[in-house]
Coordinates of C-alpha atoms in Angstrom, one line a residue:
M1 CA 0.1 0.0 0.0
K2 CA 1.2 3.3 -1.0
Y3 CA 1.1 5.9 2.0
L4 CA 2.9 9.3 0.0
N5 CA 1.1 11.5 -2.3
E6 CA 3.9 14.0 -4.5
K7 CA 2.4 17.1 -6.4
S8 CA 4.9 19.4 -7.7
G9 CA 7.6 18.2 -5.5
K10 CA 5.6 18.2 -2.6
Y11 CA 4.6 15.6 -0.8
S12 CA 0.8 14.8 1.6
G13 CA -0.2 11.2 3.1
M14 CA -2.8 9.6 5.0
T15 CA -1.5 6.9 8.2
M16 CA -3.1 3.8 9.0
T17 CA -5.3 4.1 11.9
G18 CA -3.4 4.4 15.3
K19 CA -3.7 4.7 19.1
A20 CA -3.5 8.7 19.7
F21 CA -0.3 8.8 21.8
Y22 CA -0.3 12.4 24.0
P23 CA -2.9 14.2 21.5
R24 CA -3.3 17.7 20.9
L25 CA -5.7 18.3 18.7
V26 CA -8.3 20.8 20.6
R27 CA -5.9 23.6 22.6
P28 CA -2.4 23.6 21.4
D29 CA 0.8 22.6 24.0
T30 CA 2.0 26.1 24.6
K31 CA 4.8 24.4 27.3
Y32 CA 7.5 24.5 24.8
N33 CA 6.0 27.2 21.9
K34 CA 4.3 30.2 23.9
L35 CA 2.1 30.5 20.1
G36 CA 1.3 26.8 20.4
Q37 CA 1.7 23.6 19.2
Y38 CA -0.8 21.0 18.2
K39 CA 0.1 17.4 18.0
A40 CA -1.1 14.2 16.1
D41 CA 1.1 11.9 17.1
I42 CA 0.2 7.8 16.9
R43 CA 1.2 4.7 18.3
V44 CA 1.2 1.2 15.8
P45 CA 2.8 -1.8 15.5
A46 CA 6.3 -1.6 13.7
E47 CA 5.8 -3.9 11.6
E48 CA 2.4 -2.4 10.5
A49 CA 4.3 0.9 10.0
K50 CA 7.1 0.0 8.0
E51 CA 5.9 0.6 4.5
L52 CA 4.8 3.6 5.3
M53 CA 8.9 5.0 7.5
A54 CA 10.1 3.2 4.1
E55 CA 8.1 5.7 1.8
L56 CA 9.3 8.5 4.5
A57 CA 12.9 7.1 4.5
Q58 CA 13.0 7.8 0.8
V59 CA 12.2 11.1 0.9
Y60 CA 14.6 11.9 3.5
K61 CA 17.4 10.7 2.0
E62 CA 16.5 12.4 -1.5
W63 CA 16.3 15.8 0.7
T64 CA 18.9 15.6 3.3
G65 CA 21.7 13.1 1.3
S66 CA 21.4 10.6 4.2
A67 CA 19.1 8.0 5.7
P68 CA 17.0 8.7 8.8
S69 CA 18.2 7.2 12.0
K70 CA 16.1 3.7 12.5
N71 CA 15.1 4.3 16.0
E72 CA 14.7 7.6 16.3
N73 CA 14.4 11.4 13.8
T74 CA 12.1 13.8 13.5
M75 CA 9.4 11.8 12.0
W76 CA 9.1 8.4 13.9
K77 CA 10.7 7.1 17.2
M78 CA 10.6 3.4 18.6
D79 CA 8.7 3.0 21.3
E80 CA 10.5 2.0 24.7
D81 CA 9.1 0.0 28.2
K82 CA 9.4 3.0 30.4
K83 CA 10.1 0.9 33.5
T84 CA 12.9 -1.8 31.9
G85 CA 13.5 0.4 28.6
E86 CA 12.9 -2.7 26.5
P87 CA 11.6 -2.1 23.0
T88 CA 7.9 -2.6 22.9
G89 CA 7.1 -3.5 19.0
D90 CA 5.7 -0.4 18.4
V91 CA 6.5 3.4 16.7
I92 CA 5.7 6.5 17.2
I93 CA 4.9 8.6 14.0
K94 CA 5.6 12.0 14.6
M95 CA 2.7 15.0 13.4
R96 CA 3.1 18.1 14.9
V97 CA 2.2 21.8 13.9
A98 CA 3.2 25.2 15.6
N99 CA 1.2 28.2 15.2
K100 CA 3.0 31.3 13.7
M101 CA 2.1 34.8 13.3
N102 CA 1.4 36.4 10.1
K103 CA 2.9 39.7 8.2
E104 CA 0.0 41.5 9.9
G105 CA 1.1 40.4 13.4
E106 CA -1.8 38.1 14.3
L107 CA -1.8 34.7 15.3
W108 CA -2.2 32.1 13.0
N109 CA -3.7 29.4 14.1
R110 CA -3.2 26.5 12.4
R111 CA -5.1 23.4 14.6
P112 CA -6.0 20.2 12.2
K113 CA -9.2 19.8 10.9
V114 CA -11.3 17.2 12.9
F115 CA -14.0 15.1 11.8
F116 CA -15.6 11.9 13.8
R117 CA -17.0 8.5 12.2
D118 CA -20.0 8.5 14.3
A119 CA -21.9 11.7 15.0
D120 CA -22.6 10.5 18.5
S121 CA -18.9 9.9 19.8
R122 CA -18.4 14.0 18.6
T123 CA -16.6 15.4 21.8
D124 CA -13.7 18.4 22.6
K125 CA -11.6 15.4 25.2
I126 CA -9.8 13.7 22.8
G127 CA -7.9 11.2 24.8
G128 CA -4.7 9.3 24.3
G129 CA -5.3 5.8 23.0
S130 CA -8.4 7.3 20.9
A131 CA -8.2 5.5 17.5
I132 CA -7.3 8.1 15.1
K133 CA -6.4 8.4 11.8
V134 CA -4.2 11.3 10.0
Q135 CA -3.7 13.3 7.1
F136 CA -0.8 15.0 7.2
E137 CA 1.9 17.3 4.8
V138 CA 5.5 16.6 4.9
Y139 CA 7.3 19.2 5.5
C140 CA 10.7 19.5 4.3
W141 CA 13.7 22.1 6.0
N142 CA 16.4 23.5 6.4
A143 CA 18.0 25.6 9.5
E144 CA 21.0 25.4 9.1
K145 CA 20.8 21.8 8.8
K146 CA 18.4 19.8 6.8
G147 CA 15.4 17.5 8.3
V148 CA 11.8 16.4 7.1
S149 CA 8.9 16.8 9.6
L150 CA 5.2 15.9 9.4
Q151 CA 2.5 18.3 9.7
P152 CA -1.1 17.5 10.9
M153 CA -3.6 18.8 7.9
S154 CA -7.0 16.6 9.6
V155 CA -7.4 13.6 12.1
L156 CA -10.4 11.4 11.7
I157 CA -11.6 10.2 15.0
E158 CA -12.6 6.4 14.6
E159 CA -12.7 5.7 18.3
V160 CA -12.7 8.1 21.3
V161 CA -11.5 7.4 24.4
E162 CA -11.7 10.4 26.9
P163 CA -8.8 11.4 29.3
Q164 CA -9.9 9.7 32.5
G165 CA -9.5 12.1 36.3
E166 CA -9.7 15.4 36.6
A167 CA -5.5 15.1 35.2
N168 CA -3.2 13.5 33.8
P169 CA 0.7 14.0 35.2
F170 CA 2.0 13.0 32.2
G171 CA -0.4 15.3 29.9
E172 CA -2.2 13.1 27.7
G173 CA -5.5 14.3 26.5
E174 CA -6.8 17.5 27.1
E175 CA -9.6 19.5 29.5
A176 CA -10.3 21.9 26.2
T177 CA -12.9 22.8 24.2
F178 CA -13.7 24.2 20.8
D179 CA -14.2 28.1 22.1
D180 CA -13.6 30.5 18.8
T181 CA -13.0 33.1 21.3
A182 CA -9.5 32.0 22.1
R183 CA -8.2 31.9 19.0
T184 CA -7.9 34.2 15.9
P185 CA -8.8 32.3 12.2
V186 CA -6.6 33.9 9.5
T187 CA -7.3 31.4 6.5
E188 CA -10.4 29.5 6.0
E189 CA -8.3 26.4 6.1
S190 CA -7.5 27.4 9.8
D191 CA -11.2 27.7 10.7
D192 CA -12.6 24.5 10.9
A193 CA -11.6 22.8 13.9
D194 CA -15.2 21.7 14.2
T195 CA -16.5 19.4 11.8
T196 CA -18.9 17.3 12.7
S197 CA -19.2 13.0 11.5
K198 CA -21.3 14.7 8.9
E199 CA -19.0 15.6 6.9
S200 CA -16.5 13.0 7.8
D201 CA -16.4 11.4 3.9
D202 CA -14.6 14.5 3.1
F203 CA -11.7 13.0 4.9
Y204 CA -10.5 11.4 2.4

């Protein structure tokens, strides 16, 4: 199965269904970026992801001139048991995008579009372990050295797992709401995160 598409020298793609890993789909994480960063990382069995990883590795090699690290790079990392440090057999596909300021000094909210497979499961609380599929673009960058990152464009929520308890010390999931007063839309593309499952067919 082919996961990446190329148009005019730029690549985009869509993942297989995976488990959301520390998702930030509604409200951005501002711990390391004051403007906020959205995260749509997924955990999948490495065997299942090997074809996608091979395609990404080829793009990386074409852009940088060398192959990416097999265990961890800007596109993925092999998962390890937190207690033993042993490989779990899964891989974390990293898909993140940060907000920016436009030329007018206004916030460009780059929140990915969110779609729901089932209208009855629509919620603003999307926790780790939720089954999701991610449409992403491949961003080839050059900042002192060359690299490749994956930026989420749209996320299809196939099965929701809500965050448990009042707070999660590991940061997985979020207590968030689709609050339009907290964001400043700049483009039509950045102003469509409240999509219902009735429009989920548009994800494909």
